[in-house]
């Protein structure tokens, strides 16, 4: 019976160790979440049978077109994700693996995360209302805005809420709609001063927007690189940094003039 040389034996042991390590790694839980395109909702209309934006204390106008906020759908924070799940997402253009901390930055239990997401959404709605009424020169003591969007958390709808409020009250200021009758989607946080912030998951949100008929996508300028990486055909990107910039871009779009690009 042949005898293995020391070198061959060493290689065999190393190969066995590597194989065992890979096997353990394949089944070890990873601190990531698998995300995919989520729901979209036209903030100018209703969602789940409830009007998204309701305004009292000032006249409102009928609108055409759509301002569609977009979301991503992620595995639950208590779902175990393995290497095989990440590998599958890598080869699927409609999925992605993201660090769990970036998807659920608040951490904690599922209930704690849901509570944090709800607070972020509430804070975002308040900032959107402040930014919109400030732009319009209206008093929040006289004009009341009620924003309702079921089963959505986080701050990423802020920009679209703000634009929706302005469209319902003033439109483009010339008797027309901010959308120009288009299906316009977008994402981005907003603060009370109208500054637009990054959100994450933009490529998947673009897929959701295009699937639901959007032809224009407003994206925080800081995320241009991600936004252009896998841009769906038929979807036009417009980067924005502020509310005023977004309004100017929509006005230029409606007039057939040049708009900002990534």
PDB file of C-alpha atoms in Angstrom:
ATOM      1  CA  UNK A   1       0.000   0.000   0.000  1.00  0.00           C
ATOM      2  CA  UNK A   2       1.537   3.356  -1.079  1.00  0.00           C
ATOM      3  CA  UNK A   3       2.607   5.756   1.628  1.00  0.00           C
ATOM      4  CA  UNK A   4       1.727   9.458   1.376  1.00  0.00           C
ATOM      5  CA  UNK A   5       4.686  11.807   1.423  1.00  0.00           C
ATOM      6  CA  UNK A   6       4.823  14.442   4.142  1.00  0.00           C
ATOM      7  CA  UNK A   7       4.062  17.114   1.562  1.00  0.00           C
ATOM      8  CA  UNK A   8       1.040  15.242   0.207  1.00  0.00           C
ATOM      9  CA  UNK A   9      -0.218  14.608   3.724  1.00  0.00           C
ATOM     10  CA  UNK A  10       0.144  18.289   4.588  1.00  0.00           C
ATOM     11  CA  UNK A  11      -1.759  19.305   1.453  1.00  0.00           C
ATOM     12  CA  UNK A  12      -4.506  16.806   2.207  1.00  0.00           C
ATOM     13  CA  UNK A  13      -4.900  18.104   5.755  1.00  0.00           C
ATOM     14  CA  UNK A  14      -4.951  21.722   4.551  1.00  0.00           C
ATOM     15  CA  UNK A  15      -7.542  20.885   1.903  1.00  0.00           C
ATOM     16  CA  UNK A  16      -9.703  19.215   4.527  1.00  0.00           C
ATOM     17  CA  UNK A  17      -9.414  22.244   6.821  1.00  0.00           C
ATOM     18  CA  UNK A  18     -10.315  24.632   3.990  1.00  0.00           C
ATOM     19  CA  UNK A  19     -13.277  22.477   2.987  1.00  0.00           C
ATOM     20  CA  UNK A  20     -14.489  22.361   6.568  1.00  0.00           C
ATOM     21  CA  UNK A  21     -14.061  26.128   6.927  1.00  0.00           C
ATOM     22  CA  UNK A  22     -16.028  26.771   3.741  1.00  0.00           C
ATOM     23  CA  UNK A  23     -18.758  24.410   4.869  1.00  0.00           C
ATOM     24  CA  UNK A  24     -19.059  26.243   8.196  1.00  0.00           C
ATOM     25  CA  UNK A  25     -19.006  29.626   6.447  1.00  0.00           C
ATOM     26  CA  UNK A  26     -21.737  28.566   4.043  1.00  0.00           C
ATOM     27  CA  UNK A  27     -24.117  27.862   6.905  1.00  0.00           C
ATOM     28  CA  UNK A  28     -22.978  30.576   9.333  1.00  0.00           C
ATOM     29  CA  UNK A  29     -25.473  33.419   9.852  1.00  0.00           C
ATOM     30  CA  UNK A  30     -24.391  36.712   8.286  1.00  0.00           C
ATOM     31  CA  UNK A  31     -25.195  40.262   9.508  1.00  0.00           C
ATOM     32  CA  UNK A  32     -26.943  41.193   6.255  1.00  0.00           C
ATOM     33  CA  UNK A  33     -30.471  41.559   4.929  1.00  0.00           C
ATOM     34  CA  UNK A  34     -31.733  40.541   1.503  1.00  0.00           C
ATOM     35  CA  UNK A  35     -33.685  43.369  -0.103  1.00  0.00           C
ATOM     36  CA  UNK A  36     -35.827  43.644  -3.214  1.00  0.00           C
ATOM     37  CA  UNK A  37     -38.116  46.235  -4.836  1.00  0.00           C
ATOM     38  CA  UNK A  38     -41.033  47.141  -2.580  1.00  0.00           C
ATOM     39  CA  UNK A  39     -44.355  48.870  -3.002  1.00  0.00           C
ATOM     40  CA  UNK A  40     -44.862  52.269  -4.570  1.00  0.00           C
ATOM     41  CA  UNK A  41     -47.657  54.726  -3.787  1.00  0.00           C
ATOM     42  CA  UNK A  42     -48.927  57.839  -5.517  1.00  0.00           C
ATOM     43  CA  UNK A  43     -48.944  60.475  -2.761  1.00  0.00           C
ATOM     44  CA  UNK A  44     -51.396  62.570  -4.784  1.00  0.00           C
ATOM     45  CA  UNK A  45     -53.985  59.794  -4.566  1.00  0.00           C
ATOM     46  CA  UNK A  46     -55.054  57.141  -2.116  1.00  0.00           C
ATOM     47  CA  UNK A  47     -53.325  54.064  -0.732  1.00  0.00           C
ATOM     48  CA  UNK A  48     -55.141  51.091   0.806  1.00  0.00           C
ATOM     49  CA  UNK A  49     -58.383  53.047   0.483  1.00  0.00           C
ATOM     50  CA  UNK A  50     -57.134  56.122   2.375  1.00  0.00           C
ATOM     51  CA  UNK A  51     -56.179  59.485   0.898  1.00  0.00           C
ATOM     52  CA  UNK A  52     -52.441  59.947   1.414  1.00  0.00           C
ATOM     53  CA  UNK A  53     -52.481  63.761   1.712  1.00  0.00           C
ATOM     54  CA  UNK A  54     -55.423  65.603   3.259  1.00  0.00           C
ATOM     55  CA  UNK A  55     -55.231  69.381   3.626  1.00  0.00           C
ATOM     56  CA  UNK A  56     -57.556  71.772   5.468  1.00  0.00           C
ATOM     57  CA  UNK A  57     -57.425  75.510   6.091  1.00  0.00           C
ATOM     58  CA  UNK A  58     -56.598  76.497   2.499  1.00  0.00           C
ATOM     59  CA  UNK A  59     -58.061  75.725  -0.944  1.00  0.00           C
ATOM     60  CA  UNK A  60     -56.742  72.614  -2.678  1.00  0.00           C
ATOM     61  CA  UNK A  61     -56.679  71.840  -6.371  1.00  0.00           C
ATOM     62  CA  UNK A  62     -57.361  68.777  -8.474  1.00  0.00           C
ATOM     63  CA  UNK A  63     -54.147  67.216  -9.766  1.00  0.00           C
ATOM     64  CA  UNK A  64     -53.182  65.043 -12.697  1.00  0.00           C
ATOM     65  CA  UNK A  65     -50.138  62.862 -13.063  1.00  0.00           C
ATOM     66  CA  UNK A  66     -48.515  60.984 -10.218  1.00  0.00           C
ATOM     67  CA  UNK A  67     -45.875  61.607  -7.572  1.00  0.00           C
ATOM     68  CA  UNK A  68     -44.929  58.083  -6.622  1.00  0.00           C
ATOM     69  CA  UNK A  69     -42.901  57.325  -3.510  1.00  0.00           C
ATOM     70  CA  UNK A  70     -40.985  54.044  -3.601  1.00  0.00           C
ATOM     71  CA  UNK A  71     -39.746  51.541  -1.050  1.00  0.00           C
ATOM     72  CA  UNK A  72     -37.602  48.467  -0.694  1.00  0.00           C
ATOM     73  CA  UNK A  73     -38.705  45.244   0.960  1.00  0.00           C
ATOM     74  CA  UNK A  74     -36.190  43.575   3.255  1.00  0.00           C
ATOM     75  CA  UNK A  75     -35.993  40.309   5.114  1.00  0.00           C
ATOM     76  CA  UNK A  76     -37.132  40.643   8.709  1.00  0.00           C
ATOM     77  CA  UNK A  77     -34.376  41.651  11.162  1.00  0.00           C
ATOM     78  CA  UNK A  78     -34.756  38.302  12.916  1.00  0.00           C
ATOM     79  CA  UNK A  79     -34.411  36.299   9.686  1.00  0.00           C
ATOM     80  CA  UNK A  80     -31.182  34.310   9.431  1.00  0.00           C
ATOM     81  CA  UNK A  81     -29.276  34.972   6.202  1.00  0.00           C
ATOM     82  CA  UNK A  82     -26.544  32.595   4.975  1.00  0.00           C
ATOM     83  CA  UNK A  83     -23.836  32.783   2.347  1.00  0.00           C
ATOM     84  CA  UNK A  84     -26.021  30.903  -0.138  1.00  0.00           C
ATOM     85  CA  UNK A  85     -28.686  33.622   0.182  1.00  0.00           C
ATOM     86  CA  UNK A  86     -26.099  36.327  -0.496  1.00  0.00           C
ATOM     87  CA  UNK A  87     -24.739  34.400  -3.494  1.00  0.00           C
ATOM     88  CA  UNK A  88     -28.250  34.019  -4.894  1.00  0.00           C
ATOM     89  CA  UNK A  89     -28.895  37.757  -4.488  1.00  0.00           C
ATOM     90  CA  UNK A  90     -25.576  38.544  -6.207  1.00  0.00           C
ATOM     91  CA  UNK A  91     -26.748  36.886  -9.421  1.00  0.00           C
ATOM     92  CA  UNK A  92     -30.298  38.280  -9.224  1.00  0.00           C
ATOM     93  CA  UNK A  93     -30.705  41.832 -10.533  1.00  0.00           C
ATOM     94  CA  UNK A  94     -33.914  42.178  -8.529  1.00  0.00           C
ATOM     95  CA  UNK A  95     -32.275  41.422  -5.186  1.00  0.00           C
ATOM     96  CA  UNK A  96     -29.347  42.740  -3.193  1.00  0.00           C
ATOM     97  CA  UNK A  97     -27.555  41.981   0.056  1.00  0.00           C
ATOM     98  CA  UNK A  98     -27.157  44.998   2.320  1.00  0.00           C
ATOM     99  CA  UNK A  99     -25.594  45.270   5.785  1.00  0.00           C
ATOM    100  CA  UNK A 100     -28.362  44.733   8.300  1.00  0.00           C
ATOM    101  CA  UNK A 101     -27.256  47.831  10.207  1.00  0.00           C
ATOM    102  CA  UNK A 102     -27.886  49.982   7.130  1.00  0.00           C
ATOM    103  CA  UNK A 103     -31.357  48.519   6.619  1.00  0.00           C
ATOM    104  CA  UNK A 104     -32.260  48.594  10.317  1.00  0.00           C
ATOM    105  CA  UNK A 105     -29.959  51.281  11.783  1.00  0.00           C
ATOM    106  CA  UNK A 106     -31.905  51.476  15.032  1.00  0.00           C
ATOM    107  CA  UNK A 107     -31.134  47.827  15.895  1.00  0.00           C
ATOM    108  CA  UNK A 108     -32.958  46.108  18.735  1.00  0.00           C
ATOM    109  CA  UNK A 109     -35.880  43.691  18.606  1.00  0.00           C
ATOM    110  CA  UNK A 110     -38.431  43.549  15.804  1.00  0.00           C
ATOM    111  CA  UNK A 111     -40.901  45.601  17.859  1.00  0.00           C
ATOM    112  CA  UNK A 112     -38.235  48.169  18.714  1.00  0.00           C
ATOM    113  CA  UNK A 113     -37.278  48.477  15.036  1.00  0.00           C
ATOM    114  CA  UNK A 114     -40.925  48.881  14.001  1.00  0.00           C
ATOM    115  CA  UNK A 115     -41.317  51.602  16.625  1.00  0.00           C
ATOM    116  CA  UNK A 116     -38.170  53.380  15.395  1.00  0.00           C
ATOM    117  CA  UNK A 117     -39.316  53.163  11.754  1.00  0.00           C
ATOM    118  CA  UNK A 118     -42.704  54.612  12.691  1.00  0.00           C
ATOM    119  CA  UNK A 119     -41.024  57.510  14.504  1.00  0.00           C
ATOM    120  CA  UNK A 120     -38.776  58.158  11.506  1.00  0.00           C
ATOM    121  CA  UNK A 121     -41.836  58.267   9.251  1.00  0.00           C
ATOM    122  CA  UNK A 122     -43.656  60.622  11.637  1.00  0.00           C
ATOM    123  CA  UNK A 123     -40.626  62.925  11.885  1.00  0.00           C
ATOM    124  CA  UNK A 124     -40.283  62.831   8.092  1.00  0.00           C
ATOM    125  CA  UNK A 125     -43.929  63.808   7.612  1.00  0.00           C
ATOM    126  CA  UNK A 126     -43.566  66.721  10.019  1.00  0.00           C
ATOM    127  CA  UNK A 127     -40.428  67.923   8.212  1.00  0.00           C
ATOM    128  CA  UNK A 128     -42.161  67.554   4.835  1.00  0.00           C
ATOM    129  CA  UNK A 129     -45.117  69.620   6.039  1.00  0.00           C
ATOM    130  CA  UNK A 130     -42.822  72.292   7.480  1.00  0.00           C
ATOM    131  CA  UNK A 131     -40.773  72.503   4.281  1.00  0.00           C
ATOM    132  CA  UNK A 132     -43.861  72.674   2.044  1.00  0.00           C
ATOM    133  CA  UNK A 133     -45.767  75.289   4.065  1.00  0.00           C
ATOM    134  CA  UNK A 134     -42.620  77.368   4.479  1.00  0.00           C
ATOM    135  CA  UNK A 135     -42.088  77.341   0.717  1.00  0.00           C
ATOM    136  CA  UNK A 136     -45.713  78.372   0.172  1.00  0.00           C
ATOM    137  CA  UNK A 137     -45.611  81.063   2.855  1.00  0.00           C
ATOM    138  CA  UNK A 138     -48.484  79.459   4.781  1.00  0.00           C
ATOM    139  CA  UNK A 139     -48.886  79.257   8.541  1.00  0.00           C
ATOM    140  CA  UNK A 140     -48.957  75.781  10.135  1.00  0.00           C
ATOM    141  CA  UNK A 141     -51.355  77.262  12.700  1.00  0.00           C
ATOM    142  CA  UNK A 142     -53.918  77.845   9.960  1.00  0.00           C
ATOM    143  CA  UNK A 143     -53.191  75.110   7.456  1.00  0.00           C
ATOM    144  CA  UNK A 144     -53.347  71.505   8.605  1.00  0.00           C
ATOM    145  CA  UNK A 145     -51.830  68.644   6.667  1.00  0.00           C
ATOM    146  CA  UNK A 146     -52.618  65.008   7.433  1.00  0.00           C
ATOM    147  CA  UNK A 147     -50.325  62.414   5.865  1.00  0.00           C
ATOM    148  CA  UNK A 148     -51.306  58.753   5.922  1.00  0.00           C
ATOM    149  CA  UNK A 149     -49.414  55.898   4.337  1.00  0.00           C
ATOM    150  CA  UNK A 150     -50.122  52.438   5.689  1.00  0.00           C
ATOM    151  CA  UNK A 151     -47.409  49.810   6.197  1.00  0.00           C
ATOM    152  CA  UNK A 152     -44.526  52.143   5.332  1.00  0.00           C
ATOM    153  CA  UNK A 153     -41.843  53.264   7.751  1.00  0.00           C
ATOM    154  CA  UNK A 154     -38.659  55.308   7.620  1.00  0.00           C
ATOM    155  CA  UNK A 155     -37.861  58.787   6.288  1.00  0.00           C
ATOM    156  CA  UNK A 156     -37.328  58.175   2.564  1.00  0.00           C
ATOM    157  CA  UNK A 157     -40.726  59.504   1.397  1.00  0.00           C
ATOM    158  CA  UNK A 158     -40.018  63.009   2.747  1.00  0.00           C
ATOM    159  CA  UNK A 159     -39.235  64.665  -0.585  1.00  0.00           C
ATOM    160  CA  UNK A 160     -42.286  63.199  -2.323  1.00  0.00           C
ATOM    161  CA  UNK A 161     -44.594  64.199   0.549  1.00  0.00           C
ATOM    162  CA  UNK A 162     -43.324  67.777   0.290  1.00  0.00           C
ATOM    163  CA  UNK A 163     -43.851  67.916  -3.464  1.00  0.00           C
ATOM    164  CA  UNK A 164     -47.300  66.376  -3.071  1.00  0.00           C
ATOM    165  CA  UNK A 165     -48.406  69.035  -0.566  1.00  0.00           C
ATOM    166  CA  UNK A 166     -47.163  71.832  -2.829  1.00  0.00           C
ATOM    167  CA  UNK A 167     -48.836  70.316  -5.890  1.00  0.00           C
ATOM    168  CA  UNK A 168     -52.191  70.035  -4.123  1.00  0.00           C
ATOM    169  CA  UNK A 169     -52.100  73.639  -2.897  1.00  0.00           C
ATOM    170  CA  UNK A 170     -50.284  75.574  -5.606  1.00  0.00           C
ATOM    171  CA  UNK A 171     -49.211  73.275  -8.406  1.00  0.00           C
ATOM    172  CA  UNK A 172     -46.484  74.754 -10.551  1.00  0.00           C
ATOM    173  CA  UNK A 173     -47.632  78.308  -9.815  1.00  0.00           C
ATOM    174  CA  UNK A 174     -48.883  78.791 -13.377  1.00  0.00           C
ATOM    175  CA  UNK A 175     -52.153  76.908 -13.133  1.00  0.00           C
ATOM    176  CA  UNK A 176     -50.610  73.522 -13.956  1.00  0.00           C
ATOM    177  CA  UNK A 177     -49.298  70.459 -12.157  1.00  0.00           C
ATOM    178  CA  UNK A 178     -45.787  69.898 -10.859  1.00  0.00           C
ATOM    179  CA  UNK A 179     -45.823  66.584 -12.712  1.00  0.00           C
ATOM    180  CA  UNK A 180     -46.924  68.005 -16.063  1.00  0.00           C
ATOM    181  CA  UNK A 181     -49.227  64.977 -16.148  1.00  0.00           C
ATOM    182  CA  UNK A 182     -46.309  62.551 -15.905  1.00  0.00           C
ATOM    183  CA  UNK A 183     -45.777  59.567 -13.630  1.00  0.00           C
ATOM    184  CA  UNK A 184     -42.843  60.827 -11.553  1.00  0.00           C
ATOM    185  CA  UNK A 185     -41.247  58.720  -8.832  1.00  0.00           C
ATOM    186  CA  UNK A 186     -38.517  59.551  -6.392  1.00  0.00           C
ATOM    187  CA  UNK A 187     -36.891  59.079  -3.044  1.00  0.00           C
ATOM    188  CA  UNK A 188     -35.011  61.182  -0.538  1.00  0.00           C
ATOM    189  CA  UNK A 189     -35.275  62.472   2.997  1.00  0.00           C
ATOM    190  CA  UNK A 190     -36.059  66.127   3.630  1.00  0.00           C
ATOM    191  CA  UNK A 191     -35.614  68.475   6.558  1.00  0.00           C
ATOM    192  CA  UNK A 192     -37.666  71.500   7.523  1.00  0.00           C
ATOM    193  CA  UNK A 193     -35.372  73.794   5.523  1.00  0.00           C
ATOM    194  CA  UNK A 194     -35.841  71.791   2.336  1.00  0.00           C
ATOM    195  CA  UNK A 195     -32.514  69.964   2.182  1.00  0.00           C
ATOM    196  CA  UNK A 196     -32.721  66.570   0.471  1.00  0.00           C
ATOM    197  CA  UNK A 197     -30.763  63.644   1.954  1.00  0.00           C
ATOM    198  CA  UNK A 198     -29.638  60.200   0.800  1.00  0.00           C
ATOM    199  CA  UNK A 199     -31.590  57.058   1.619  1.00  0.00           C
ATOM    200  CA  UNK A 200     -30.105  53.834   0.180  1.00  0.00           C
ATOM    201  CA  UNK A 201     -31.446  50.983  -1.946  1.00  0.00           C
ATOM    202  CA  UNK A 202     -31.861  53.287  -4.956  1.00  0.00           C
ATOM    203  CA  UNK A 203     -31.327  50.687  -7.757  1.00  0.00           C
ATOM    204  CA  UNK A 204     -34.109  48.504  -6.348  1.00  0.00           C
ATOM    205  CA  UNK A 205     -36.384  51.515  -5.904  1.00  0.00           C
ATOM    206  CA  UNK A 206     -35.814  52.388  -9.554  1.00  0.00           C
ATOM    207  CA  UNK A 207     -36.998  48.920 -10.541  1.00  0.00           C
ATOM    208  CA  UNK A 208     -40.146  49.348  -8.443  1.00  0.00           C
ATOM    209  CA  UNK A 209     -40.777  52.789  -9.948  1.00  0.00           C
ATOM    210  CA  UNK A 210     -40.378  51.616 -13.539  1.00  0.00           C
ATOM    211  CA  UNK A 211     -42.567  48.562 -12.918  1.00  0.00           C
ATOM    212  CA  UNK A 212     -45.366  50.877 -11.795  1.00  0.00           C
ATOM    213  CA  UNK A 213     -45.083  53.111 -14.833  1.00  0.00           C
ATOM    214  CA  UNK A 214     -42.773  55.947 -13.748  1.00  0.00           C
ATOM    215  CA  UNK A 215     -40.754  57.646 -16.487  1.00  0.00           C
ATOM    216  CA  UNK A 216     -38.865  60.131 -14.286  1.00  0.00           C
ATOM    217  CA  UNK A 217     -37.018  59.421 -11.049  1.00  0.00           C
ATOM    218  CA  UNK A 218     -35.893  62.090  -8.560  1.00  0.00           C
ATOM    219  CA  UNK A 219     -32.794  60.921  -6.691  1.00  0.00           C
ATOM    220  CA  UNK A 220     -30.596  62.583  -4.058  1.00  0.00           C
ATOM    221  CA  UNK A 221     -27.517  63.819  -5.915  1.00  0.00           C
ATOM    222  CA  UNK A 222     -25.263  62.064  -3.394  1.00  0.00           C
ATOM    223  CA  UNK A 223     -26.576  58.744  -4.733  1.00  0.00           C
ATOM    224  CA  UNK A 224     -26.004  59.367  -8.439  1.00  0.00           C
ATOM    225  CA  UNK A 225     -23.374  56.634  -8.636  1.00  0.00           C
ATOM    226  CA  UNK A 226     -25.759  53.970  -7.323  1.00  0.00           C
ATOM    227  CA  UNK A 227     -28.635  55.356  -9.375  1.00  0.00           C
ATOM    228  CA  UNK A 228     -26.809  55.069 -12.698  1.00  0.00           C
ATOM    229  CA  UNK A 229     -25.314  51.625 -12.048  1.00  0.00           C
ATOM    230  CA  UNK A 230     -28.371  49.613 -13.175  1.00  0.00           C
ATOM    231  CA  UNK A 231     -30.805  52.236 -14.422  1.00  0.00           C
ATOM    232  CA  UNK A 232     -33.861  50.593 -16.034  1.00  0.00           C
ATOM    233  CA  UNK A 233     -34.606  51.542 -19.617  1.00  0.00           C
ATOM    234  CA  UNK A 234     -37.215  54.256 -20.021  1.00  0.00           C
ATOM    235  CA  UNK A 235     -36.486  55.875 -16.657  1.00  0.00           C
ATOM    236  CA  UNK A 236     -34.983  59.382 -16.646  1.00  0.00           C
ATOM    237  CA  UNK A 237     -32.876  60.392 -13.663  1.00  0.00           C
ATOM    238  CA  UNK A 238     -33.008  63.876 -12.167  1.00  0.00           C
ATOM    239  CA  UNK A 239     -30.621  64.457  -9.223  1.00  0.00           C
ATOM    240  CA  UNK A 240     -31.704  66.936  -6.547  1.00  0.00           C
ATOM    241  CA  UNK A 241     -30.158  68.431  -3.426  1.00  0.00           C
ATOM    242  CA  UNK A 242     -32.864  70.816  -2.222  1.00  0.00           C
ATOM    243  CA  UNK A 243     -36.610  71.348  -2.519  1.00  0.00           C
ATOM    244  CA  UNK A 244     -36.040  74.486  -4.591  1.00  0.00           C
ATOM    245  CA  UNK A 245     -33.774  72.501  -6.889  1.00  0.00           C
ATOM    246  CA  UNK A 246     -36.391  69.773  -7.299  1.00  0.00           C
ATOM    247  CA  UNK A 247     -39.093  72.325  -8.125  1.00  0.00           C
ATOM    248  CA  UNK A 248     -36.832  74.084 -10.627  1.00  0.00           C
ATOM    249  CA  UNK A 249     -36.005  70.752 -12.287  1.00  0.00           C
ATOM    250  CA  UNK A 250     -39.685  69.810 -12.582  1.00  0.00           C
ATOM    251  CA  UNK A 251     -40.453  73.231 -14.054  1.00  0.00           C
ATOM    252  CA  UNK A 252     -37.661  72.801 -16.612  1.00  0.00           C
ATOM    253  CA  UNK A 253     -38.893  69.306 -17.439  1.00  0.00           C
ATOM    254  CA  UNK A 254     -42.420  70.592 -18.045  1.00  0.00           C
ATOM    255  CA  UNK A 255     -41.103  73.379 -20.275  1.00  0.00           C
ATOM    256  CA  UNK A 256     -38.948  71.003 -22.299  1.00  0.00           C
ATOM    257  CA  UNK A 257     -35.763  72.643 -21.077  1.00  0.00           C
ATOM    258  CA  UNK A 258     -32.526  71.034 -19.899  1.00  0.00           C
ATOM    259  CA  UNK A 259     -32.705  69.362 -16.484  1.00  0.00           C
ATOM    260  CA  UNK A 260     -29.896  68.340 -14.115  1.00  0.00           C
ATOM    261  CA  UNK A 261     -28.327  64.947 -14.785  1.00  0.00           C
ATOM    262  CA  UNK A 262     -26.131  62.533 -12.892  1.00  0.00           C
TER     263      UNK A 262
END
